[in-house]
């Protein structure tokens, strides 16, 4: 049983149960972003969260240890083609140097961690059309000098 | 006089005046993210904002029309190497499919616009080390069917 | 049952029934361009259009929910090799900067949306040989400044 | 004097004269799309159109023969990064196979020529926001069998 | 039954019957170049040629409609590695600009069509070693100006 | 004085003298294809042909030894973008395996040499539009077995 | 039965028989380099050598005609990763221009054939550690001028 | 003064003096392969060899220390286009796995060093046309296990 | 039975036995780094180590000879995406030229061998968070001059 | 004055003064690895270290603020060609998954930081040839779950 197998089981169980990712996330008491990415095999579960998910989704017990395995994070398109994901890539291309300059101005020479990191995706009502709001936060890491 | 020339003048004037991007942004009454990216030639100024910048930074009058020109947004590294920018690329690689799934769950089949779009970069104090917070918001655009 | 499975069923049913894409499109009251791309899995159906297609093509009922799923738009050749598709790529290479310049002249700094978008392909009789006419229309989106 | 030199002269003269591409096109009695692309060095002028442009823009006489030279059409980004041009690339990625299928359905096995080809870019008023309309037409070319 | 399936059947029948491509081509009254490429799935058959091939090679009747389908011309190596094919690629790299210059000198600004196109491969006896002769001919297409 | 310098001098002298490549080739008693490619720096001249060219075009004497230097054949676009050259690349992609199969059928396992090689480009009158004819011939080289 | 199938059979028979490539080569009276590469499907056998191999290795009779088929030489990594093969690639990168310069100095403008070619790999005893000696020899081919 | 500068001086002095690489190599008592590659900046000179070269070629004294600097070995084309160098690349593609297999058979699991390495290029007379012989020898390095 | 098959068996046996890589390494008296990489098929076992592993993990006897086979070291992502591995790639990008300069300063012109090489990964306790320590050591190899 | 300018000045002053990187590092009381990389523009100096370097190397005062600027870390070869740097890349390719597995075994799911990071390069005497020892240490960062 691989991580891919478990992802397939989760998607199938989700469809059958008519659950949203938000609902699944709530049931295991984690955020929707983390929950979805971990179910896709892009993050590893702690033992108790793996057990919670197995119980919520009615997965076989063997899935617990698979969900706990550390993920190998692989993506195959260095430039993504799906329009929804490409727009994010475009934002990095256009605004990446700006984010870098403002981090350096506010913190010093360093980066925002993508490991000690969290993210939310929110729907914000707006009269000219609702907006997608993405909030990322990562620990500032200063470059070491030695 | 090209956009690159004007960017050089801005950087030089900024250093001499000892101004931060936040201060420049405030003086022309725009956000720091937009201000920096437009000064880098990645966004175009309206006439009044171009005039404001020229006045604030002591640029030659001819720079106004250059700042107003629409930008051609080009980046040369399809996978960025600078660690600060690469981490953003990595976030898109790891969490791109998750953001897509949650947008679809919350809105329907569509994307977050990268054009009708805004962003803030904020320093958030935290006891275990301050955090970089990036907030993006873009209009939801539903795929047309015809 | 995946989107690929349903595409295979549609192609098989289409061949057996001797239907053209135009006829299928007409039966579900959509345009041929949208209908073909959605049958290929490149666009998602609304519930009623999915039901119409299932009925017209004699697909299993389970296909409805698959047709409704949001598509993940992936293409594998960053430069397409098929001559018919390559010519379109070539047009973007040769005339892309021109389209950009004329949009900026007519509208201001911004883009043509590829999401709020429609397209027709028409055969135009011509004495020196009939012509393919492709008409695209997309909403103008102005870059936000904030 | 190279094609690049002449392009620079045209851009400079255009700015000084305050002319739009539409106005320049009208003065030499050609379409705006062709006029812009030829001024960018992506198409070659006939002798009389070259002379007309030189006269309209006040270019040196030597520019006539340079404008007449056949272009070498080169673009450096196999995937364009500018958002306005990328959207066109995306349309080819998403709808390329659809355009191919419909050409085959309407004409037979063959392609739309990108050489015996013309294009218009039009602003179409629309209550929910004006739209960019791009009309391409190219001669249908059937694959030879021998 | 796909084009790949039919190609496999043809290769197998060809080996069993001990036929050359020249002989097959002669039997269906087409050229060897076109015949081979169409059997490989790189060109589409007309109905009568498809029926002729099915009869000559003893293929199942269902193969007729598959042979008639328009091909999707895909190659996976943008730079081919097989030495025999690489040499052709090398010729394009070395002599491409020369062919372009001579076409422009003899015809004007335009190209040789690869669609209204034919080719022969001939063995030419030579005292210092026989030579491969490749003759291509394509319709000259002049760039349109509009 | 480099090969690039000499190419520039040739192009300039050719324009001033109003000579075609065919005429230059005739004057030095070589073919137009070879003459153009050697003038572009893609082939090396023998001493007498270099002297002939220098005399015909009025180049400085020093150019003789530069024209004699062996060329380093470099092209920068692994997939060429100019439509005239791309069509040749496309022909290799579509018909490369066919040419290979027919060489093997006519000669045995081996290749057409691109070194012991010649080529002509001819204009062939045709009632439906004149045609470009490209004739290549290269020595058959059998793979060695040892 | 494909070339891949036959390669698998050879490897399996070789392991069972405990033969080295040198021994197999000797039994069919060919060199080890050619024998290995032909067994891998990178060269084609003559009829008698195919029969000899089939007899030596106890392969099915059908393998003879497969071994005789001309190979399609494909490699998938344009830059090889295996350290043993990469070192050879590195030698080409570092010493390629040097080999070219010395061939030109010793022979004139031309190349070493990779088709009329042979190679040996030898172990040379050396007090500071034995050495791998690779000897390649290819016919000098002069560039044609016509 | 950079390595590139010194290479230019050497090439110029070599042309003026009418020396071959073999003659230069002999004068400094090194092999032609090493001498050429070191003059191109692909290897570093020892102090005495640098002084010998400076004296032989009449270079400025400052060149000695530049010739001694360790080289940074860079090549820009991951697949070389020049036919003479490409053939070497092709040999690695076709015979790389064979060389690896024979090294493993003769020595064990390991590689041929490209660092403790030497090479000769020799002209070998042959009745059917002289041959280029390339002899490489590198120390066998066994993979460490620890 | 291939190296991939044996890797799968090892992973399965390891999970069932609840062993760590450190424990496996200790049982066969090798280092954890070498043991893991060899179990992944990236290094070859000596006969006695292969037998030890087969015995420790309860693998079939046939696995011994497979473990002894020399590995073909292939990786598919030229830029790795997994964050843990990418950080190592980043270190090579940022500090590669520095390591080169310091090796040259301490040893002379040459490299650190990646073949006569060993590595340890250690957990180092640290009050501000434990650290990963990677120690590599490789034999210095001086470039040969001949 | 850019970072590149300052790097050039440092290299020139270092050559003139006959200093090693180790000596420079000692004079500013930093490690040789950090000192070299910061002098190359790959790390930023604190104010006091910048002043120390300017004083030690006799650089112009203006260099202080340039040395303090945060670096933009760019490398152009995604696969490095210099043998000394390539070997490091190869180590990441071969041992990257092993390092990842051992970090996970020793720490949990996470990475070694390349930001809170230090490195030493040491010469280790060895009877069979001295060895290069590279020691890296980076803070372990656990993936966040939220």
CSV table of C-alpha atoms in Angstrom, one decimal, chain H residues 7-88:
chain,number,residue,atom,x,y,z
H,7,UNK,CA,44.1,32.7,-25.3
H,8,UNK,CA,43.6,35.5,-27.8
H,9,UNK,CA,47.2,36.5,-27.6
H,10,UNK,CA,48.3,32.9,-28.1
H,11,UNK,CA,46.1,32.5,-31.2
H,12,UNK,CA,47.4,35.7,-32.7
H,13,UNK,CA,51.0,34.8,-32.0
H,14,UNK,CA,50.5,31.3,-33.4
H,15,UNK,CA,49.1,32.7,-36.6
H,16,UNK,CA,51.9,35.2,-37.0
H,17,UNK,CA,54.6,32.6,-36.3
H,18,UNK,CA,53.0,30.0,-38.5
H,19,UNK,CA,53.3,27.4,-35.8
H,20,UNK,CA,51.1,24.3,-35.4
H,21,UNK,CA,49.9,23.0,-32.1
H,22,UNK,CA,52.2,20.1,-32.4
H,23,UNK,CA,55.2,22.4,-32.8
H,24,UNK,CA,54.1,24.5,-29.9
H,25,UNK,CA,53.6,21.4,-27.8
H,26,UNK,CA,57.0,20.1,-28.7
H,27,UNK,CA,58.7,23.4,-27.8
H,28,UNK,CA,57.3,23.2,-24.3
H,29,UNK,CA,57.7,19.5,-24.1
H,30,UNK,CA,54.1,18.6,-23.5
H,31,UNK,CA,51.6,16.7,-25.6
H,32,UNK,CA,49.5,18.5,-28.3
H,33,UNK,CA,46.2,17.6,-26.6
H,34,UNK,CA,47.2,19.0,-23.2
H,35,UNK,CA,48.9,22.0,-24.8
H,36,UNK,CA,45.9,23.0,-26.9
H,37,UNK,CA,43.4,22.6,-24.1
H,38,UNK,CA,45.6,24.5,-21.6
H,39,UNK,CA,46.0,27.3,-24.2
H,40,UNK,CA,42.2,27.4,-24.5
H,41,UNK,CA,42.0,27.9,-20.7
H,42,UNK,CA,40.7,24.4,-20.0
H,43,UNK,CA,43.8,23.3,-18.0
H,44,UNK,CA,46.2,25.1,-15.8
H,45,UNK,CA,50.0,25.4,-16.4
H,46,UNK,CA,52.7,24.7,-13.9
H,47,UNK,CA,55.1,27.6,-13.4
H,48,UNK,CA,57.8,26.3,-15.6
H,49,UNK,CA,55.5,25.3,-18.5
H,50,UNK,CA,53.8,28.7,-18.3
H,51,UNK,CA,57.2,30.4,-18.5
H,52,UNK,CA,58.2,28.2,-21.4
H,53,UNK,CA,55.0,29.1,-23.3
H,54,UNK,CA,55.4,32.8,-22.6
H,55,UNK,CA,58.9,32.6,-24.0
H,56,UNK,CA,58.1,30.5,-27.0
H,57,UNK,CA,55.1,32.6,-28.1
H,58,UNK,CA,56.5,36.0,-27.0
H,59,UNK,CA,53.7,36.7,-24.6
H,60,UNK,CA,53.9,39.5,-21.9
H,61,UNK,CA,55.4,38.3,-18.6
H,62,UNK,CA,52.2,39.0,-16.8
H,63,UNK,CA,50.7,36.1,-18.7
H,64,UNK,CA,52.6,33.6,-16.6
H,65,UNK,CA,50.5,33.9,-13.5
H,66,UNK,CA,47.3,33.9,-15.6
H,67,UNK,CA,48.3,30.6,-17.2
H,68,UNK,CA,49.0,29.1,-13.8
H,69,UNK,CA,45.5,29.9,-12.5
H,70,UNK,CA,43.2,26.9,-12.1
H,71,UNK,CA,40.7,26.8,-14.9
H,72,UNK,CA,36.9,26.9,-14.5
H,73,UNK,CA,35.8,24.4,-17.1
H,74,UNK,CA,32.6,25.7,-18.7
H,75,UNK,CA,30.8,24.6,-21.9
H,76,UNK,CA,27.6,26.2,-22.9
H,77,UNK,CA,25.9,23.7,-25.2
H,78,UNK,CA,24.8,20.6,-23.3
H,79,UNK,CA,24.5,19.0,-26.7
H,80,UNK,CA,27.2,20.3,-28.9
H,81,UNK,CA,26.2,21.3,-32.5
H,82,UNK,CA,29.5,21.4,-34.3
H,83,UNK,CA,29.5,18.1,-36.3
H,84,UNK,CA,33.1,17.2,-35.3
H,85,UNK,CA,32.3,17.5,-31.6
H,86,UNK,CA,28.8,16.1,-31.9
H,87,UNK,CA,30.1,12.9,-33.3
H,88,UNK,CA,32.0,12.4,-30.0
